Amino acid sequence: MRLLLASAGVTSPGIRDALVGMLGKPVEEADALCIPTAAYAMSGPQRAWDFVAGAEPRCPMTELGWRSVGLLELTALPSLGDDEWVSWVRAADVLLVGGGDALYLAHWMRESGMVELLPSLADTVWLGMSAGSMVLTPRIGSDFVASWRPPTGGDETLGLVDFSIFPHLDNPDLPENTTADAERWAAGIGGPAYAIDDRCAISVVDGAVEVVGDGAWRRFPG
């Protein structure tokens, strides 16, 4: 897959340019599936609806002008069987993965079978926002563990990239996400990591990692 791991969606021209480059065509010619699953374990049904409906103007994802947008709820997939939903995912140009609880999202990525499908989606773009980006990292750190805990405990996520992400850097609405907090978090994460603000995203294409956008960011080598 081609990965675009954002803090708050497509919030700057540089992030949108990177997205279009990954798609290989304009957004208006691309078909999307949105995945709101992470919201239920942290923000609740209203935030899930806001994401699906494109009602989060500070975090643009579904409202970017896609040719079509479908809803893919991971918790429903085990009851459908692979014959039903795998074809939907393969037909999509991009997966829009919303924020919320990264551990809950990782759990349902595994339970649904989605994580096993991802390596075969060579031409698909994964556009994550906050938890939707963090879920692909090795771990999120105790700072981002909310009330929901996985059956196995811990803070491990899917490990499809080799770095961790501290999102919403220095967001004034999140006083616990300061640069000092990010430095402390990175010291305990046990590996390479990035802290990115809401106008940044991390592009991963063929193993090459690049920060795009016009915001502030820090890399911690680990």
PDB file of C-alpha atoms in Angstrom:
ATOM      1  CA  MET A   1       0.000   0.000   0.000  1.00  0.00           C
ATOM      2  CA  ARG A   2       0.862   3.656  -0.287  1.00  0.00           C
ATOM      3  CA  LEU A   3       0.482   5.285   3.130  1.00  0.00           C
ATOM      4  CA  LEU A   4      -0.358   8.882   3.980  1.00  0.00           C
ATOM      5  CA  LEU A   5      -0.385   9.118   7.767  1.00  0.00           C
ATOM      6  CA  ALA A   6      -1.837  12.448   8.828  1.00  0.00           C
ATOM      7  CA  SER A   7      -2.505  14.067  12.174  1.00  0.00           C
ATOM      8  CA  ALA A   8      -5.753  15.779  11.195  1.00  0.00           C
ATOM      9  CA  GLY A   9      -6.549  14.839   7.611  1.00  0.00           C
ATOM     10  CA  VAL A  10      -5.801  16.737   4.417  1.00  0.00           C
ATOM     11  CA  THR A  11      -5.213  20.152   5.953  1.00  0.00           C
ATOM     12  CA  SER A  12      -2.608  21.671   3.636  1.00  0.00           C
ATOM     13  CA  PRO A  13      -1.829  21.850  -0.089  1.00  0.00           C
ATOM     14  CA  GLY A  14       1.293  19.747   0.413  1.00  0.00           C
ATOM     15  CA  ILE A  15      -0.706  16.884   1.929  1.00  0.00           C
ATOM     16  CA  ARG A  16      -3.257  17.050  -0.886  1.00  0.00           C
ATOM     17  CA  ASP A  17      -0.479  17.052  -3.500  1.00  0.00           C
ATOM     18  CA  ALA A  18       1.022  13.958  -1.888  1.00  0.00           C
ATOM     19  CA  LEU A  19      -2.395  12.283  -1.893  1.00  0.00           C
ATOM     20  CA  VAL A  20      -2.985  12.998  -5.576  1.00  0.00           C
ATOM     21  CA  GLY A  21       0.496  11.714  -6.378  1.00  0.00           C
ATOM     22  CA  MET A  22      -0.229   8.452  -4.588  1.00  0.00           C
ATOM     23  CA  LEU A  23      -3.595   8.066  -6.297  1.00  0.00           C
ATOM     24  CA  GLY A  24      -2.167   8.794  -9.718  1.00  0.00           C
ATOM     25  CA  LYS A  25      -5.318  10.725 -10.618  1.00  0.00           C
ATOM     26  CA  PRO A  26      -7.442  13.580  -9.290  1.00  0.00           C
ATOM     27  CA  VAL A  27      -9.435  13.087  -6.105  1.00  0.00           C
ATOM     28  CA  GLU A  28     -12.606  13.690  -8.137  1.00  0.00           C
ATOM     29  CA  GLU A  29     -11.887  10.499 -10.133  1.00  0.00           C
ATOM     30  CA  ALA A  30     -11.162   8.284  -7.114  1.00  0.00           C
ATOM     31  CA  ASP A  31     -13.451   6.012  -5.095  1.00  0.00           C
ATOM     32  CA  ALA A  32     -13.092   5.955  -1.304  1.00  0.00           C
ATOM     33  CA  LEU A  33     -14.166   3.780   1.598  1.00  0.00           C
ATOM     34  CA  CYS A  34     -14.263   5.450   5.018  1.00  0.00           C
ATOM     35  CA  ILE A  35     -13.603   3.504   8.219  1.00  0.00           C
ATOM     36  CA  PRO A  36     -14.983   5.193  11.382  1.00  0.00           C
ATOM     37  CA  THR A  37     -14.405   2.249  13.754  1.00  0.00           C
ATOM     38  CA  ALA A  38     -11.821   3.926  16.014  1.00  0.00           C
ATOM     39  CA  ALA A  39     -14.278   6.630  17.084  1.00  0.00           C
ATOM     40  CA  TYR A  40     -16.634   4.351  18.980  1.00  0.00           C
ATOM     41  CA  ALA A  41     -14.182   3.476  21.771  1.00  0.00           C
ATOM     42  CA  MET A  42     -13.212   7.080  22.469  1.00  0.00           C
ATOM     43  CA  SER A  43     -15.381   9.774  20.950  1.00  0.00           C
ATOM     44  CA  GLY A  44     -18.703   7.985  20.532  1.00  0.00           C
ATOM     45  CA  PRO A  45     -21.332   7.812  17.804  1.00  0.00           C
ATOM     46  CA  GLN A  46     -21.604  11.549  17.171  1.00  0.00           C
ATOM     47  CA  ARG A  47     -17.918  11.827  16.284  1.00  0.00           C
ATOM     48  CA  ALA A  48     -18.185   8.713  14.116  1.00  0.00           C
ATOM     49  CA  TRP A  49     -21.075  10.338  12.251  1.00  0.00           C
ATOM     50  CA  ASP A  50     -19.199  13.629  11.885  1.00  0.00           C
ATOM     51  CA  PHE A  51     -16.346  11.753  10.217  1.00  0.00           C
ATOM     52  CA  VAL A  52     -18.622   9.805   7.888  1.00  0.00           C
ATOM     53  CA  ALA A  53     -20.695  12.876   7.012  1.00  0.00           C
ATOM     54  CA  GLY A  54     -17.726  15.161   6.383  1.00  0.00           C
ATOM     55  CA  ALA A  55     -18.783  17.401   9.249  1.00  0.00           C
ATOM     56  CA  GLU A  56     -15.290  17.937  10.694  1.00  0.00           C
ATOM     57  CA  PRO A  57     -14.036  21.046   8.855  1.00  0.00           C
ATOM     58  CA  ARG A  58     -10.764  21.045  10.793  1.00  0.00           C
ATOM     59  CA  CYS A  59     -10.073  17.443   9.729  1.00  0.00           C
ATOM     60  CA  PRO A  60     -11.066  17.100   6.057  1.00  0.00           C
ATOM     61  CA  MET A  61     -11.227  13.510   4.827  1.00  0.00           C
ATOM     62  CA  THR A  62     -14.546  12.349   3.373  1.00  0.00           C
ATOM     63  CA  GLU A  63     -15.463  15.823   2.097  1.00  0.00           C
ATOM     64  CA  LEU A  64     -12.536  16.213  -0.308  1.00  0.00           C
ATOM     65  CA  GLY A  65     -14.616  15.712  -3.464  1.00  0.00           C
ATOM     66  CA  TRP A  66     -14.273  11.968  -4.071  1.00  0.00           C
ATOM     67  CA  ARG A  67     -16.147  10.414  -6.980  1.00  0.00           C
ATOM     68  CA  SER A  68     -17.811   8.112  -4.438  1.00  0.00           C
ATOM     69  CA  VAL A  69     -17.553   7.414  -0.717  1.00  0.00           C
ATOM     70  CA  GLY A  70     -18.680   4.181   0.929  1.00  0.00           C
ATOM     71  CA  LEU A  71     -18.836   3.223   4.594  1.00  0.00           C
ATOM     72  CA  LEU A  72     -16.805   0.235   5.807  1.00  0.00           C
ATOM     73  CA  GLU A  73     -17.435  -0.683   9.449  1.00  0.00           C
ATOM     74  CA  LEU A  74     -14.829  -3.199  10.593  1.00  0.00           C
ATOM     75  CA  THR A  75     -16.961  -4.623  13.401  1.00  0.00           C
ATOM     76  CA  ALA A  76     -19.509  -5.807  10.816  1.00  0.00           C
ATOM     77  CA  LEU A  77     -17.068  -7.663   8.578  1.00  0.00           C
ATOM     78  CA  PRO A  78     -16.735 -10.959  10.525  1.00  0.00           C
ATOM     79  CA  SER A  79     -20.480 -11.540  10.132  1.00  0.00           C
ATOM     80  CA  LEU A  80     -20.371 -11.027   6.357  1.00  0.00           C
ATOM     81  CA  GLY A  81     -17.644 -13.386   5.228  1.00  0.00           C
ATOM     82  CA  ASP A  82     -14.750 -12.588   2.908  1.00  0.00           C
ATOM     83  CA  ASP A  83     -16.775 -13.188  -0.259  1.00  0.00           C
ATOM     84  CA  GLU A  84     -18.859 -10.128   0.569  1.00  0.00           C
ATOM     85  CA  TRP A  85     -16.459  -7.411   1.662  1.00  0.00           C
ATOM     86  CA  VAL A  86     -13.016  -8.147   0.211  1.00  0.00           C
ATOM     87  CA  SER A  87     -14.163  -7.162  -3.271  1.00  0.00           C
ATOM     88  CA  TRP A  88     -15.381  -3.801  -1.917  1.00  0.00           C
ATOM     89  CA  VAL A  89     -11.947  -3.047  -0.488  1.00  0.00           C
ATOM     90  CA  ARG A  90     -10.123  -4.124  -3.629  1.00  0.00           C
ATOM     91  CA  ALA A  91     -12.327  -1.851  -5.736  1.00  0.00           C
ATOM     92  CA  ALA A  92     -11.521   1.244  -3.663  1.00  0.00           C
ATOM     93  CA  ASP A  93      -8.743   3.642  -4.597  1.00  0.00           C
ATOM     94  CA  VAL A  94      -8.319   4.890  -1.032  1.00  0.00           C
ATOM     95  CA  LEU A  95      -9.220   3.896   2.518  1.00  0.00           C
ATOM     96  CA  LEU A  96     -10.049   6.884   4.747  1.00  0.00           C
ATOM     97  CA  VAL A  97      -9.352   5.802   8.315  1.00  0.00           C
ATOM     98  CA  GLY A  98     -10.657   8.085  11.042  1.00  0.00           C
ATOM     99  CA  GLY A  99      -9.440   8.958  14.512  1.00  0.00           C
ATOM    100  CA  GLY A 100     -10.379   7.744  17.972  1.00  0.00           C
ATOM    101  CA  ASP A 101      -8.858   4.813  19.870  1.00  0.00           C
ATOM    102  CA  ALA A 102      -5.901   3.270  18.035  1.00  0.00           C
ATOM    103  CA  LEU A 103      -5.904   0.084  20.134  1.00  0.00           C
ATOM    104  CA  TYR A 104      -9.598  -0.542  19.460  1.00  0.00           C
ATOM    105  CA  LEU A 105      -8.970   0.022  15.771  1.00  0.00           C
ATOM    106  CA  ALA A 106      -5.999  -2.366  15.785  1.00  0.00           C
ATOM    107  CA  HIS A 107      -8.133  -5.011  17.517  1.00  0.00           C
ATOM    108  CA  TRP A 108     -10.821  -4.819  14.841  1.00  0.00           C
ATOM    109  CA  MET A 109      -8.279  -4.698  12.033  1.00  0.00           C
ATOM    110  CA  ARG A 110      -7.154  -8.107  13.262  1.00  0.00           C
ATOM    111  CA  GLU A 111     -10.583  -9.515  14.122  1.00  0.00           C
ATOM    112  CA  SER A 112     -12.079  -8.497  10.780  1.00  0.00           C
ATOM    113  CA  GLY A 113      -9.260  -9.954   8.696  1.00  0.00           C
ATOM    114  CA  MET A 114      -8.423  -6.557   7.215  1.00  0.00           C
ATOM    115  CA  VAL A 115      -4.826  -6.645   8.400  1.00  0.00           C
ATOM    116  CA  GLU A 116      -4.167  -9.846   6.423  1.00  0.00           C
ATOM    117  CA  LEU A 117      -5.612  -8.233   3.286  1.00  0.00           C
ATOM    118  CA  LEU A 118      -3.480  -5.080   3.367  1.00  0.00           C
ATOM    119  CA  PRO A 119      -0.240  -6.510   1.895  1.00  0.00           C
ATOM    120  CA  SER A 120      -2.103  -7.489  -1.282  1.00  0.00           C
ATOM    121  CA  LEU A 121      -3.457  -3.955  -1.866  1.00  0.00           C
ATOM    122  CA  ALA A 122      -0.488  -2.695  -3.851  1.00  0.00           C
ATOM    123  CA  ASP A 123      -2.368   0.086  -5.634  1.00  0.00           C
ATOM    124  CA  THR A 124      -4.532   1.258  -2.720  1.00  0.00           C
ATOM    125  CA  VAL A 125      -3.846   4.388  -0.662  1.00  0.00           C
ATOM    126  CA  TRP A 126      -4.275   4.336   3.110  1.00  0.00           C
ATOM    127  CA  LEU A 127      -5.127   7.861   4.297  1.00  0.00           C
ATOM    128  CA  GLY A 128      -5.136   7.895   8.087  1.00  0.00           C
ATOM    129  CA  MET A 129      -6.054  10.587  10.577  1.00  0.00           C
ATOM    130  CA  SER A 130      -4.685  10.495  14.145  1.00  0.00           C
ATOM    131  CA  ALA A 131      -5.541   6.974  15.413  1.00  0.00           C
ATOM    132  CA  GLY A 132      -6.063   5.965  11.790  1.00  0.00           C
ATOM    133  CA  SER A 133      -2.371   6.703  11.270  1.00  0.00           C
ATOM    134  CA  MET A 134      -1.090   5.481  14.641  1.00  0.00           C
ATOM    135  CA  VAL A 135      -2.686   2.052  14.157  1.00  0.00           C
ATOM    136  CA  LEU A 136      -0.040   1.121  11.571  1.00  0.00           C
ATOM    137  CA  THR A 137       2.868   1.796  13.952  1.00  0.00           C
ATOM    138  CA  PRO A 138       4.527  -0.714  16.307  1.00  0.00           C
ATOM    139  CA  ARG A 139       3.130   0.899  19.481  1.00  0.00           C
ATOM    140  CA  ILE A 140       1.457   4.092  20.611  1.00  0.00           C
ATOM    141  CA  GLY A 141       2.910   4.611  24.100  1.00  0.00           C
ATOM    142  CA  SER A 142       1.016   4.774  27.378  1.00  0.00           C
ATOM    143  CA  ASP A 143       0.103   8.442  26.827  1.00  0.00           C
ATOM    144  CA  PHE A 144      -2.360   7.408  24.119  1.00  0.00           C
ATOM    145  CA  VAL A 145      -3.909   4.386  25.835  1.00  0.00           C
ATOM    146  CA  ALA A 146      -7.493   5.367  26.645  1.00  0.00           C
ATOM    147  CA  SER A 147     -10.123   3.511  28.652  1.00  0.00           C
ATOM    148  CA  TRP A 148     -10.482   0.614  26.177  1.00  0.00           C
ATOM    149  CA  ARG A 149      -7.853  -2.088  26.567  1.00  0.00           C
ATOM    150  CA  PRO A 150      -7.200  -5.005  24.199  1.00  0.00           C
ATOM    151  CA  PRO A 151      -7.593  -8.530  25.570  1.00  0.00           C
ATOM    152  CA  THR A 152      -3.820  -8.966  25.462  1.00  0.00           C
ATOM    153  CA  GLY A 153      -3.099  -5.674  27.260  1.00  0.00           C
ATOM    154  CA  GLY A 154      -0.212  -3.446  26.262  1.00  0.00           C
ATOM    155  CA  ASP A 155      -0.035  -0.622  23.731  1.00  0.00           C
ATOM    156  CA  GLU A 156       1.063  -2.581  20.654  1.00  0.00           C
ATOM    157  CA  THR A 157      -0.568  -1.768  17.337  1.00  0.00           C
ATOM    158  CA  LEU A 158      -0.065  -3.362  13.898  1.00  0.00           C
ATOM    159  CA  GLY A 159       3.606  -2.610  13.204  1.00  0.00           C
ATOM    160  CA  LEU A 160       3.241  -2.133   9.446  1.00  0.00           C
ATOM    161  CA  VAL A 161       5.703   0.756   9.630  1.00  0.00           C
ATOM    162  CA  ASP A 162       8.787   0.846  11.842  1.00  0.00           C
ATOM    163  CA  PHE A 163       8.165   4.196  13.557  1.00  0.00           C
ATOM    164  CA  SER A 164       5.642   5.544  16.056  1.00  0.00           C
ATOM    165  CA  ILE A 165       3.598   8.756  15.726  1.00  0.00           C
ATOM    166  CA  PHE A 166       2.757  11.492  18.223  1.00  0.00           C
ATOM    167  CA  PRO A 167      -0.071  13.471  16.530  1.00  0.00           C
ATOM    168  CA  HIS A 168      -1.580  16.916  17.162  1.00  0.00           C
ATOM    169  CA  LEU A 169       1.729  18.423  18.237  1.00  0.00           C
ATOM    170  CA  ASP A 170       1.225  21.713  20.110  1.00  0.00           C
ATOM    171  CA  ASN A 171      -2.505  21.770  19.364  1.00  0.00           C
ATOM    172  CA  PRO A 172      -3.917  24.499  21.652  1.00  0.00           C
ATOM    173  CA  ASP A 173      -7.007  22.392  22.348  1.00  0.00           C
ATOM    174  CA  LEU A 174      -4.828  19.523  23.622  1.00  0.00           C
ATOM    175  CA  PRO A 175      -2.612  20.874  26.423  1.00  0.00           C
ATOM    176  CA  GLU A 176      -1.088  17.421  26.953  1.00  0.00           C
ATOM    177  CA  ASN A 177       0.354  17.401  23.410  1.00  0.00           C
ATOM    178  CA  THR A 178       3.146  19.931  23.823  1.00  0.00           C
ATOM    179  CA  THR A 179       6.632  19.556  22.409  1.00  0.00           C
ATOM    180  CA  ALA A 180       7.875  18.706  25.908  1.00  0.00           C
ATOM    181  CA  ASP A 181       5.231  15.971  26.170  1.00  0.00           C
ATOM    182  CA  ALA A 182       6.350  14.601  22.795  1.00  0.00           C
ATOM    183  CA  GLU A 183       9.977  14.508  23.906  1.00  0.00           C
ATOM    184  CA  ARG A 184       9.064  12.611  27.071  1.00  0.00           C
ATOM    185  CA  TRP A 185       6.837  10.218  25.090  1.00  0.00           C
ATOM    186  CA  ALA A 186       9.589   9.567  22.539  1.00  0.00           C
ATOM    187  CA  ALA A 187      12.108   8.768  25.258  1.00  0.00           C
ATOM    188  CA  GLY A 188       9.932   5.868  26.356  1.00  0.00           C
ATOM    189  CA  ILE A 189       8.715   4.571  23.003  1.00  0.00           C
ATOM    190  CA  GLY A 190      11.733   2.340  22.366  1.00  0.00           C
ATOM    191  CA  GLY A 191      12.200   3.069  18.673  1.00  0.00           C
ATOM    192  CA  PRO A 192      12.169   5.743  15.996  1.00  0.00           C
ATOM    193  CA  ALA A 193       9.245   8.153  16.121  1.00  0.00           C
ATOM    194  CA  TYR A 194       7.780  11.316  14.644  1.00  0.00           C
ATOM    195  CA  ALA A 195       5.821  14.103  16.310  1.00  0.00           C
ATOM    196  CA  ILE A 196       3.660  15.960  13.780  1.00  0.00           C
ATOM    197  CA  ASP A 197       1.249  18.837  14.045  1.00  0.00           C
ATOM    198  CA  ASP A 198      -2.131  19.078  12.347  1.00  0.00           C
ATOM    199  CA  ARG A 199      -0.749  20.430   9.066  1.00  0.00           C
ATOM    200  CA  CYS A 200       1.663  17.544   8.558  1.00  0.00           C
ATOM    201  CA  ALA A 201       1.450  13.991   7.315  1.00  0.00           C
ATOM    202  CA  ILE A 202       3.978  11.191   6.831  1.00  0.00           C
ATOM    203  CA  SER A 203       4.183   9.704   3.351  1.00  0.00           C
ATOM    204  CA  VAL A 204       5.406   6.115   2.969  1.00  0.00           C
ATOM    205  CA  VAL A 205       5.840   4.884  -0.613  1.00  0.00           C
ATOM    206  CA  ASP A 206       7.981   1.847  -1.470  1.00  0.00           C
ATOM    207  CA  GLY A 207       9.678   2.141   1.908  1.00  0.00           C
ATOM    208  CA  ALA A 208      10.630   5.799   1.469  1.00  0.00           C
ATOM    209  CA  VAL A 209       9.447   7.971   4.373  1.00  0.00           C
ATOM    210  CA  GLU A 210       8.869  11.708   3.958  1.00  0.00           C
ATOM    211  CA  VAL A 211       7.070  14.346   6.017  1.00  0.00           C
ATOM    212  CA  VAL A 212       4.752  16.453   3.836  1.00  0.00           C
ATOM    213  CA  GLY A 213       2.688  19.568   4.557  1.00  0.00           C
ATOM    214  CA  ASP A 214       3.620  22.963   5.898  1.00  0.00           C
ATOM    215  CA  GLY A 215       3.436  22.384   9.645  1.00  0.00           C
ATOM    216  CA  ALA A 216       5.878  21.637  12.451  1.00  0.00           C
ATOM    217  CA  TRP A 217       7.355  18.223  13.133  1.00  0.00           C
ATOM    218  CA  ARG A 218      10.167  16.443  14.944  1.00  0.00           C
ATOM    219  CA  ARG A 219      11.902  13.131  14.261  1.00  0.00           C
ATOM    220  CA  PHE A 220      13.208  11.134  17.196  1.00  0.00           C
ATOM    221  CA  PRO A 221      15.773   8.509  16.099  1.00  0.00           C
ATOM    222  CA  GLY A 222      15.109   6.186  19.031  1.00  0.00           C
TER     223      GLY A 222
END
